[in-house]
Amino acid sequence: MVNLRPDETATAITLSNDGSEPIYGQVRVFRWDQANGEDALAPTQDMVASPPLIEMGPGARQIIRLLRTGPQAPQAEQTFRILIDEIAPPELGTQSGVTVRLRYSVPIFITPGAVSPPTLAWTAQRVGGQWVLEARNDGGRHAQVAAVQLVSGERVYDINKGLLGYALAGRTRRWQLSLPPDAVLKAPLKLRARINANPAEAAVTLSPGP
């Protein structure tokens, strides 16, 4: 994760190749939004990455500079993602095209100091035989959601141990849940999680299916 102050115009991240073979990559920055409960990436010129193409030998390191070219004093939190795609070596030529071997996606946040903290409202709904968890963030900052549990009566369901995802400011994010076949979610339903690395607990509204 990369965090920038509104007055910062540049930062950098460092990549390293711990393997025994060279790595070739393409580096791009996208505007990051959320629509219809899903992440949405769009091309942007408000932030650029340099260099856009990288080659790292075994044991080598590479500095990627991120330069802001958009508004320098945003009133609302701005969100981007830097995508680093590992691509085939150039000697393979056109036989491999631009096939992406591995993709790394790193979130970037530019957060004004005066914006409000995340305010989350949680809903669970059964859609097409599968449970869906929804987080609506009415606050002014993003919420990083991790280590999620759902508590229904005496049963505790571990949704995930690590990062589930992000609910961006003013947006709604949905996740499909992989629950046991005999899972029963009923009111009162409670969620336990780590929100921006802090332990949190909240009520979950059960919504009737479509």
mmCIF file of C-alpha atoms in Angstrom:
data_model
loop_
_atom_site.group_PDB
_atom_site.id
_atom_site.type_symbol
_atom_site.label_atom_id
_atom_site.label_comp_id
_atom_site.label_asym_id
_atom_site.label_seq_id
_atom_site.Cartn_x
_atom_site.Cartn_y
_atom_site.Cartn_z
ATOM 1 C CA MET A 1 0.000 0.000 0.000
ATOM 2 C CA VAL A 2 1.205 3.516 -0.867
ATOM 3 C CA ASN A 3 -0.066 6.537 1.095
ATOM 4 C CA LEU A 4 0.535 10.083 -0.118
ATOM 5 C CA ARG A 5 -0.189 13.380 1.590
ATOM 6 C CA PRO A 6 -2.108 15.913 -0.526
ATOM 7 C CA ASP A 7 1.025 18.106 -0.750
ATOM 8 C CA GLU A 8 3.295 15.285 -1.939
ATOM 9 C CA THR A 9 3.910 15.236 -5.679
ATOM 10 C CA ALA A 10 6.047 12.110 -5.923
ATOM 11 C CA THR A 11 7.026 8.913 -4.171
ATOM 12 C CA ALA A 12 8.743 5.658 -5.054
ATOM 13 C CA ILE A 13 8.475 1.940 -4.492
ATOM 14 C CA THR A 14 11.261 -0.621 -4.797
ATOM 15 C CA LEU A 15 10.924 -3.989 -6.515
ATOM 16 C CA SER A 16 13.374 -6.845 -6.052
ATOM 17 C CA ASN A 17 14.054 -10.032 -7.982
ATOM 18 C CA ASP A 18 14.892 -12.793 -5.520
ATOM 19 C CA GLY A 19 14.797 -15.488 -8.198
ATOM 20 C CA SER A 20 17.467 -16.980 -10.435
ATOM 21 C CA GLU A 21 16.035 -15.746 -13.753
ATOM 22 C CA PRO A 22 15.609 -12.234 -15.199
ATOM 23 C CA ILE A 23 12.214 -10.586 -14.797
ATOM 24 C CA TYR A 24 10.625 -8.337 -17.414
ATOM 25 C CA GLY A 25 7.657 -6.194 -16.524
ATOM 26 C CA GLN A 26 5.220 -3.501 -17.555
ATOM 27 C CA VAL A 27 4.197 -0.826 -15.031
ATOM 28 C CA ARG A 28 0.951 1.160 -15.307
ATOM 29 C CA VAL A 29 -1.170 3.348 -13.027
ATOM 30 C CA PHE A 30 -4.972 3.352 -13.121
ATOM 31 C CA ARG A 31 -7.662 5.382 -11.420
ATOM 32 C CA TRP A 32 -9.388 3.054 -8.945
ATOM 33 C CA ASP A 33 -13.113 3.269 -8.307
ATOM 34 C CA GLN A 34 -15.914 0.889 -7.353
ATOM 35 C CA ALA A 35 -19.182 0.407 -9.239
ATOM 36 C CA ASN A 36 -21.940 -2.183 -8.922
ATOM 37 C CA GLY A 37 -20.140 -3.656 -5.925
ATOM 38 C CA GLU A 38 -16.940 -4.382 -7.860
ATOM 39 C CA ASP A 39 -13.554 -2.746 -8.341
ATOM 40 C CA ALA A 40 -13.270 -0.650 -11.503
ATOM 41 C CA LEU A 41 -10.006 0.559 -13.054
ATOM 42 C CA ALA A 42 -9.771 3.341 -15.640
ATOM 43 C CA PRO A 43 -6.796 4.855 -17.489
ATOM 44 C CA THR A 44 -5.512 8.070 -15.935
ATOM 45 C CA GLN A 45 -2.981 10.814 -16.552
ATOM 46 C CA ASP A 46 -3.229 12.140 -12.986
ATOM 47 C CA MET A 47 -0.390 9.842 -11.898
ATOM 48 C CA VAL A 48 2.337 8.208 -13.960
ATOM 49 C CA ALA A 49 4.930 5.528 -13.245
ATOM 50 C CA SER A 50 8.542 5.701 -14.394
ATOM 51 C CA PRO A 51 10.001 3.640 -15.910
ATOM 52 C CA PRO A 52 6.988 2.021 -17.645
ATOM 53 C CA LEU A 53 9.041 -1.048 -18.647
ATOM 54 C CA ILE A 54 11.488 -2.839 -16.379
ATOM 55 C CA GLU A 55 14.136 -5.531 -16.619
ATOM 56 C CA MET A 56 15.612 -6.984 -13.437
ATOM 57 C CA GLY A 57 18.374 -9.538 -13.372
ATOM 58 C CA PRO A 58 18.673 -12.138 -10.606
ATOM 59 C CA GLY A 59 19.163 -10.396 -7.268
ATOM 60 C CA ALA A 60 18.574 -6.952 -8.780
ATOM 61 C CA ARG A 61 16.391 -4.137 -7.455
ATOM 62 C CA GLN A 62 14.366 -1.571 -9.364
ATOM 63 C CA ILE A 63 12.998 1.764 -8.147
ATOM 64 C CA ILE A 64 9.624 2.775 -9.595
ATOM 65 C CA ARG A 65 8.853 6.479 -9.288
ATOM 66 C CA LEU A 66 5.243 7.612 -9.015
ATOM 67 C CA LEU A 67 4.637 11.182 -10.150
ATOM 68 C CA ARG A 68 1.424 13.116 -9.574
ATOM 69 C CA THR A 69 0.340 15.251 -12.525
ATOM 70 C CA GLY A 70 -3.278 15.885 -11.490
ATOM 71 C CA PRO A 71 -4.816 18.271 -8.915
ATOM 72 C CA GLN A 72 -2.377 18.903 -6.077
ATOM 73 C CA ALA A 73 -4.895 19.783 -3.361
ATOM 74 C CA PRO A 74 -7.759 17.277 -3.601
ATOM 75 C CA GLN A 75 -10.774 17.873 -1.358
ATOM 76 C CA ALA A 76 -11.711 14.179 -1.343
ATOM 77 C CA GLU A 77 -9.631 11.020 -1.066
ATOM 78 C CA GLN A 78 -8.158 9.933 -4.395
ATOM 79 C CA THR A 79 -7.496 6.268 -5.118
ATOM 80 C CA PHE A 80 -5.262 4.630 -7.707
ATOM 81 C CA ARG A 81 -3.721 1.234 -8.346
ATOM 82 C CA ILE A 82 -0.320 0.537 -9.794
ATOM 83 C CA LEU A 83 -0.311 -2.678 -11.838
ATOM 84 C CA ILE A 84 2.977 -4.478 -12.383
ATOM 85 C CA ASP A 85 2.638 -7.190 -15.009
ATOM 86 C CA GLU A 86 5.389 -9.748 -15.446
ATOM 87 C CA ILE A 87 5.695 -10.359 -19.190
ATOM 88 C CA ALA A 88 7.588 -12.804 -21.377
ATOM 89 C CA PRO A 89 11.256 -12.116 -22.224
ATOM 90 C CA PRO A 90 11.736 -10.120 -25.452
ATOM 91 C CA GLU A 91 13.717 -12.945 -27.082
ATOM 92 C CA LEU A 92 10.511 -14.974 -27.326
ATOM 93 C CA GLY A 93 9.258 -12.413 -29.821
ATOM 94 C CA THR A 94 5.716 -12.486 -31.116
ATOM 95 C CA GLN A 95 5.162 -16.138 -30.254
ATOM 96 C CA SER A 96 4.100 -15.084 -26.771
ATOM 97 C CA GLY A 97 2.470 -11.740 -27.629
ATOM 98 C CA VAL A 98 1.857 -9.693 -24.490
ATOM 99 C CA THR A 99 0.831 -12.597 -22.299
ATOM 100 C CA VAL A 100 0.864 -11.623 -18.639
ATOM 101 C CA ARG A 101 2.576 -14.224 -16.455
ATOM 102 C CA LEU A 102 1.971 -12.645 -13.053
ATOM 103 C CA ARG A 103 0.213 -9.455 -11.971
ATOM 104 C CA TYR A 104 0.848 -7.417 -8.851
ATOM 105 C CA SER A 105 -1.641 -4.725 -7.864
ATOM 106 C CA VAL A 106 -0.729 -2.114 -5.253
ATOM 107 C CA PRO A 107 -3.268 0.419 -3.915
ATOM 108 C CA ILE A 108 -2.371 4.113 -3.761
ATOM 109 C CA PHE A 109 -4.245 6.579 -1.544
ATOM 110 C CA ILE A 110 -4.072 10.376 -1.464
ATOM 111 C CA THR A 111 -6.030 11.392 1.624
ATOM 112 C CA PRO A 112 -6.704 14.975 2.764
ATOM 113 C CA GLY A 113 -6.391 15.396 6.505
ATOM 114 C CA ALA A 114 -9.873 16.847 6.989
ATOM 115 C CA VAL A 115 -11.940 13.998 5.540
ATOM 116 C CA SER A 116 -14.088 11.859 7.821
ATOM 117 C CA PRO A 117 -13.106 8.297 8.831
ATOM 118 C CA PRO A 118 -14.777 5.295 7.167
ATOM 119 C CA THR A 119 -18.350 4.624 8.238
ATOM 120 C CA LEU A 120 -19.458 1.130 7.252
ATOM 121 C CA ALA A 121 -22.937 -0.364 6.992
ATOM 122 C CA TRP A 122 -22.991 -4.142 6.509
ATOM 123 C CA THR A 123 -25.571 -6.301 4.726
ATOM 124 C CA ALA A 124 -25.692 -10.051 4.003
ATOM 125 C CA GLN A 125 -27.903 -11.434 1.270
ATOM 126 C CA ARG A 126 -28.403 -14.825 -0.343
ATOM 127 C CA VAL A 127 -28.156 -14.512 -4.124
ATOM 128 C CA GLY A 128 -28.499 -17.535 -6.392
ATOM 129 C CA GLY A 129 -27.788 -19.945 -3.561
ATOM 130 C CA GLN A 130 -24.661 -18.099 -2.401
ATOM 131 C CA TRP A 131 -24.231 -15.606 0.412
ATOM 132 C CA VAL A 132 -22.990 -12.120 -0.494
ATOM 133 C CA LEU A 133 -21.521 -9.689 2.035
ATOM 134 C CA GLU A 134 -21.898 -5.977 1.278
ATOM 135 C CA ALA A 135 -20.074 -3.027 2.845
ATOM 136 C CA ARG A 136 -21.366 0.500 2.206
ATOM 137 C CA ASN A 137 -18.836 3.153 3.176
ATOM 138 C CA ASP A 138 -20.493 6.491 3.924
ATOM 139 C CA GLY A 139 -17.262 8.000 5.265
ATOM 140 C CA GLY A 140 -14.571 10.050 3.570
ATOM 141 C CA ARG A 141 -11.724 7.520 3.804
ATOM 142 C CA HIS A 142 -11.224 4.011 2.478
ATOM 143 C CA ALA A 143 -11.708 0.976 4.703
ATOM 144 C CA GLN A 144 -9.292 -1.942 4.458
ATOM 145 C CA VAL A 145 -11.244 -5.051 5.482
ATOM 146 C CA ALA A 146 -9.370 -8.093 6.818
ATOM 147 C CA ALA A 147 -9.707 -11.102 9.148
ATOM 148 C CA VAL A 148 -13.485 -11.262 8.775
ATOM 149 C CA GLN A 149 -15.755 -13.475 10.859
ATOM 150 C CA LEU A 150 -19.542 -13.739 10.856
ATOM 151 C CA VAL A 151 -21.216 -14.674 14.133
ATOM 152 C CA SER A 152 -24.702 -16.189 13.913
ATOM 153 C CA GLY A 153 -26.028 -17.500 17.217
ATOM 154 C CA GLU A 154 -23.466 -19.936 18.606
ATOM 155 C CA ARG A 155 -21.714 -20.410 15.276
ATOM 156 C CA VAL A 156 -18.698 -18.464 14.097
ATOM 157 C CA TYR A 157 -17.824 -18.539 10.396
ATOM 158 C CA ASP A 158 -14.283 -17.579 9.372
ATOM 159 C CA ILE A 159 -14.630 -15.700 6.095
ATOM 160 C CA ASN A 160 -10.916 -15.118 5.596
ATOM 161 C CA LYS A 161 -7.734 -14.874 7.623
ATOM 162 C CA GLY A 162 -6.034 -12.103 5.661
ATOM 163 C CA LEU A 163 -7.161 -9.251 3.437
ATOM 164 C CA LEU A 164 -10.709 -9.412 2.096
ATOM 165 C CA GLY A 165 -10.535 -6.134 0.191
ATOM 166 C CA TYR A 166 -11.342 -2.444 0.367
ATOM 167 C CA ALA A 167 -14.515 -0.394 0.590
ATOM 168 C CA LEU A 168 -13.656 2.982 -0.924
ATOM 169 C CA ALA A 169 -15.039 6.250 0.410
ATOM 170 C CA GLY A 170 -18.629 6.827 -0.678
ATOM 171 C CA ARG A 171 -18.791 3.454 -2.417
ATOM 172 C CA THR A 172 -20.279 -0.014 -1.908
ATOM 173 C CA ARG A 173 -18.255 -3.225 -2.189
ATOM 174 C CA ARG A 174 -19.635 -6.769 -2.326
ATOM 175 C CA TRP A 175 -17.921 -10.119 -1.779
ATOM 176 C CA GLN A 176 -19.229 -13.615 -2.488
ATOM 177 C CA LEU A 177 -18.743 -15.832 0.545
ATOM 178 C CA SER A 178 -17.589 -19.440 0.561
ATOM 179 C CA LEU A 179 -19.520 -20.807 3.526
ATOM 180 C CA PRO A 180 -20.060 -24.466 4.511
ATOM 181 C CA PRO A 181 -23.101 -26.094 2.843
ATOM 182 C CA ASP A 182 -24.872 -26.270 6.215
ATOM 183 C CA ALA A 183 -24.223 -22.617 7.081
ATOM 184 C CA VAL A 184 -27.219 -20.761 8.450
ATOM 185 C CA LEU A 185 -27.101 -16.988 8.831
ATOM 186 C CA LYS A 186 -29.884 -15.545 10.925
ATOM 187 C CA ALA A 187 -30.559 -12.434 12.985
ATOM 188 C CA PRO A 188 -28.979 -11.120 15.048
ATOM 189 C CA LEU A 189 -25.927 -11.429 12.781
ATOM 190 C CA LYS A 190 -22.612 -9.886 13.805
ATOM 191 C CA LEU A 191 -19.366 -9.192 11.974
ATOM 192 C CA ARG A 192 -15.892 -9.159 13.481
ATOM 193 C CA ALA A 193 -13.013 -7.847 11.417
ATOM 194 C CA ARG A 194 -9.928 -5.694 11.298
ATOM 195 C CA ILE A 195 -10.754 -2.364 9.655
ATOM 196 C CA ASN A 196 -7.637 -0.416 8.681
ATOM 197 C CA ALA A 197 -5.723 -2.797 10.994
ATOM 198 C CA ASN A 198 -7.959 -2.013 13.997
ATOM 199 C CA PRO A 199 -10.291 -4.627 15.538
ATOM 200 C CA ALA A 200 -13.951 -3.832 14.909
ATOM 201 C CA GLU A 201 -17.359 -5.354 15.509
ATOM 202 C CA ALA A 202 -20.629 -4.432 13.797
ATOM 203 C CA ALA A 203 -24.182 -5.597 13.262
ATOM 204 C CA VAL A 204 -25.038 -7.072 9.859
ATOM 205 C CA THR A 205 -28.456 -6.549 8.303
ATOM 206 C CA LEU A 206 -29.955 -9.633 6.666
ATOM 207 C CA SER A 207 -31.524 -8.606 3.376
ATOM 208 C CA PRO A 208 -34.108 -10.743 1.548
ATOM 209 C CA GLY A 209 -32.840 -12.279 -1.668
ATOM 210 C CA PRO A 210 -33.778 -10.831 -5.051
#
